[in-house]
Coordinates of C-alpha atoms in Angstrom, one line a residue:
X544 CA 0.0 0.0 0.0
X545 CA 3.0 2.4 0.6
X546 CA 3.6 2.3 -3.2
X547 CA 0.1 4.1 -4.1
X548 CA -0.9 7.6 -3.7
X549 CA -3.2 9.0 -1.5
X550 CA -5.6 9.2 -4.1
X551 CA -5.4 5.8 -5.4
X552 CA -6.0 4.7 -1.6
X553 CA -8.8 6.9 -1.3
X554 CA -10.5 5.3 -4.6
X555 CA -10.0 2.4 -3.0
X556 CA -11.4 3.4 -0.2
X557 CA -14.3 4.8 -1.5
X558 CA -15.1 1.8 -4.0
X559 CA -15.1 -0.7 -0.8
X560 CA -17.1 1.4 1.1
X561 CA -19.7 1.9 -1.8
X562 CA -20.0 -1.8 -2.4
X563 CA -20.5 -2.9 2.2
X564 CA -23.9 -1.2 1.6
X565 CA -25.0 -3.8 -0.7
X566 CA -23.4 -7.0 1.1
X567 CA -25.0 -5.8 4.3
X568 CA -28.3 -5.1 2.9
X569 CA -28.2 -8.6 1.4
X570 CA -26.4 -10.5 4.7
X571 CA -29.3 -8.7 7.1
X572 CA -32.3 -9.6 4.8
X573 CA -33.1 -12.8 6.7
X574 CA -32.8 -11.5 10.0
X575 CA -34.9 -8.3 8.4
X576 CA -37.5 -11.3 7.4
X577 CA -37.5 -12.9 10.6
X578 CA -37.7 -10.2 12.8
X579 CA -41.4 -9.7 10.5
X580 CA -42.4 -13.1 11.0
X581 CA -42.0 -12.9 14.8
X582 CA -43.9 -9.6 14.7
X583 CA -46.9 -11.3 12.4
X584 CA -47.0 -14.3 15.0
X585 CA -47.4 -11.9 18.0
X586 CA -50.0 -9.6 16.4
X587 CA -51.7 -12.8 15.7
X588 CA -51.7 -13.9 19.0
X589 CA -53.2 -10.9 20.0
X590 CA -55.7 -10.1 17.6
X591 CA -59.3 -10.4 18.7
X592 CA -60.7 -13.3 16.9
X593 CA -64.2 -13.4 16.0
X594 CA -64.3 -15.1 12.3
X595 CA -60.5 -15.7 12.4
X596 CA -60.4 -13.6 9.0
X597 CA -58.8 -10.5 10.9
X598 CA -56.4 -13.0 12.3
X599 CA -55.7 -14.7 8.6
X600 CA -55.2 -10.8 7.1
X601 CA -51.9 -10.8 8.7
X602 CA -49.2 -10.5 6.1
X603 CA -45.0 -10.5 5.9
X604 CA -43.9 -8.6 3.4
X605 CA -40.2 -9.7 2.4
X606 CA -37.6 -6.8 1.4
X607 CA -38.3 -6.0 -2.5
X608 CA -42.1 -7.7 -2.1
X609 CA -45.5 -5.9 -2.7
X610 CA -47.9 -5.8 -0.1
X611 CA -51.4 -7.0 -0.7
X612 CA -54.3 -5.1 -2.1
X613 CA -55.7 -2.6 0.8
X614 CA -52.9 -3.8 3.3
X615 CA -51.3 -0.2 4.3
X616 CA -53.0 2.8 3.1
X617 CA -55.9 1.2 0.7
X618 CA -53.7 0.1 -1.9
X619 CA -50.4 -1.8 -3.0
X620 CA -46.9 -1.1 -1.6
X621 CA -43.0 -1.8 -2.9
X622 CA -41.1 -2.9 0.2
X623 CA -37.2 -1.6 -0.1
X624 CA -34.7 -3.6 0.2
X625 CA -33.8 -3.0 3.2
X626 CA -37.2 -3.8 5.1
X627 CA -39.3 -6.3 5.4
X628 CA -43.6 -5.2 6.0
X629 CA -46.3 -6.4 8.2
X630 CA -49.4 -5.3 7.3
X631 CA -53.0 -6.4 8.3
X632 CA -55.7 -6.3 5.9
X633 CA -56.8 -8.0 2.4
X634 CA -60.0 -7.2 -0.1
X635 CA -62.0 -8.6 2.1
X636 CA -60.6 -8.0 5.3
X637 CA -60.7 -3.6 5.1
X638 CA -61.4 -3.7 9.0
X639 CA -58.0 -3.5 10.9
X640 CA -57.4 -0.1 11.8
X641 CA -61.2 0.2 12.9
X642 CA -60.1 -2.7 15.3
X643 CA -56.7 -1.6 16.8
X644 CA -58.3 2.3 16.8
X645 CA -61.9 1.6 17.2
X646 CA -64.4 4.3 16.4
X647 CA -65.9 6.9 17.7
X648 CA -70.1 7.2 18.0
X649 CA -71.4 8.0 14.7
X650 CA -74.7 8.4 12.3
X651 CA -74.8 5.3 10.1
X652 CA -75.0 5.3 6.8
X653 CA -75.9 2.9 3.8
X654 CA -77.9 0.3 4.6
X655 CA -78.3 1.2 8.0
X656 CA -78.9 5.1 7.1
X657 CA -79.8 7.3 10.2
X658 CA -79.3 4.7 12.9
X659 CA -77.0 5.7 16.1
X660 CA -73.5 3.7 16.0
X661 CA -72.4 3.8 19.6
X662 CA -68.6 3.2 18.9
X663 CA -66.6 0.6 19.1
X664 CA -63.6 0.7 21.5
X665 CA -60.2 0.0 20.6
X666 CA -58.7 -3.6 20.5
X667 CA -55.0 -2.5 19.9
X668 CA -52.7 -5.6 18.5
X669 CA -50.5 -4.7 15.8
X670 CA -49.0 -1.6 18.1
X671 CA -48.1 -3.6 21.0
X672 CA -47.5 -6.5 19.0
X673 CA -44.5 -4.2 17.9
X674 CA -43.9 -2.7 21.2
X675 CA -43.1 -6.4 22.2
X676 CA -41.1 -7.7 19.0
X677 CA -39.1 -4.5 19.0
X678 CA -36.0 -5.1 21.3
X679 CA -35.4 -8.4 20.2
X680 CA -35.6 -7.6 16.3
X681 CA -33.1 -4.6 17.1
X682 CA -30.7 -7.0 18.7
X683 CA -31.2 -9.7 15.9
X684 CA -30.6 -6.8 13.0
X685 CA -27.6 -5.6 14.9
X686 CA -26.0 -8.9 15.2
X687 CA -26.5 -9.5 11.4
X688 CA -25.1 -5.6 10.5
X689 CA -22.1 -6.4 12.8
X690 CA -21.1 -9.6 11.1
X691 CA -21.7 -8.5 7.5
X692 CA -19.7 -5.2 8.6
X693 CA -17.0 -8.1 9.7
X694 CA -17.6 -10.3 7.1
X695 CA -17.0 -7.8 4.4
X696 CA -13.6 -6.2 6.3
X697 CA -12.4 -9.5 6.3
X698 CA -13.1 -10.3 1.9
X699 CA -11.5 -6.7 1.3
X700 CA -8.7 -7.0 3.7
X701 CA -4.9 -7.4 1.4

């Protein structure tokens, strides 16, 4: 290394440190997908069940995947690569947010036009569900960013 110039070291440099993003991005993806799995099987656990379908709605979103129709905001989403999505909802299954928020008294509409609603109260499960899962999928994601960090100083070391 003595024999190059501070620039060619800094190219160098800058080329390894523009390709760790990738390797780490690809070396974390299965702890990315696993820390979503463990969040879906805890917000499962917790939903309220009363069909089941709420329950079924519950979806892991690998990094690069599409999230199903009405699962986060009423429509499709493109996961990045570096996450992984669990959303709660389907076409048939539009009811999830009412459930973990509940709803405040309202006049009906549609078929029920005029009628009093009196509310429903919240039934929160994806929130804590994530309260819960949290610490652990930090630790598990850190563990895999510290090894590929390792990993990749140890294929570009001379």
């Amino acid at each position: 290394m003595a024999d190059q110039t501070l620039m060619q070291q800094s190219a160098k440099l800058a080329k390894r440190l523009t390709a760790i993003p990738a390797e780490i991005v690809q070396a974390i993806r299965p702890a990315l997908i696993q820390s979503a799995d463990d969040l879906a099987r805890v917000a499962t656990a917790l939903a309220p069940e009363d069909e089941g379908d709420l329950k079924a709605s519950i979806t892991v979103t690998p990094p690069g995947g599409t999230t199903p129709a009405y699962a986060e905001g009423g429509g499709r989403r493109q996961a990045a690569e570096n996450q992984a999505l669990v959303t709660v909802g389907s076409p048939q299954v539009r009811h999830g947010h009412l459930v973990e928020f509940g709803t405040k008294p309202h006049i009906n509409g549609g078929q029920f036009a005029g009628t009093q609603h009196p509310g429903t109260p919240p039934r929160p499960f994806l929130a804590p569900a994530a309260r819960l899962s949290m610490p652990r999928a930090r630790r598990r994601i850190g563990r895999a960013i510290g090894q590929a960090i390792r990993a990749a100083g140890k294929r570009g070391a001379p």
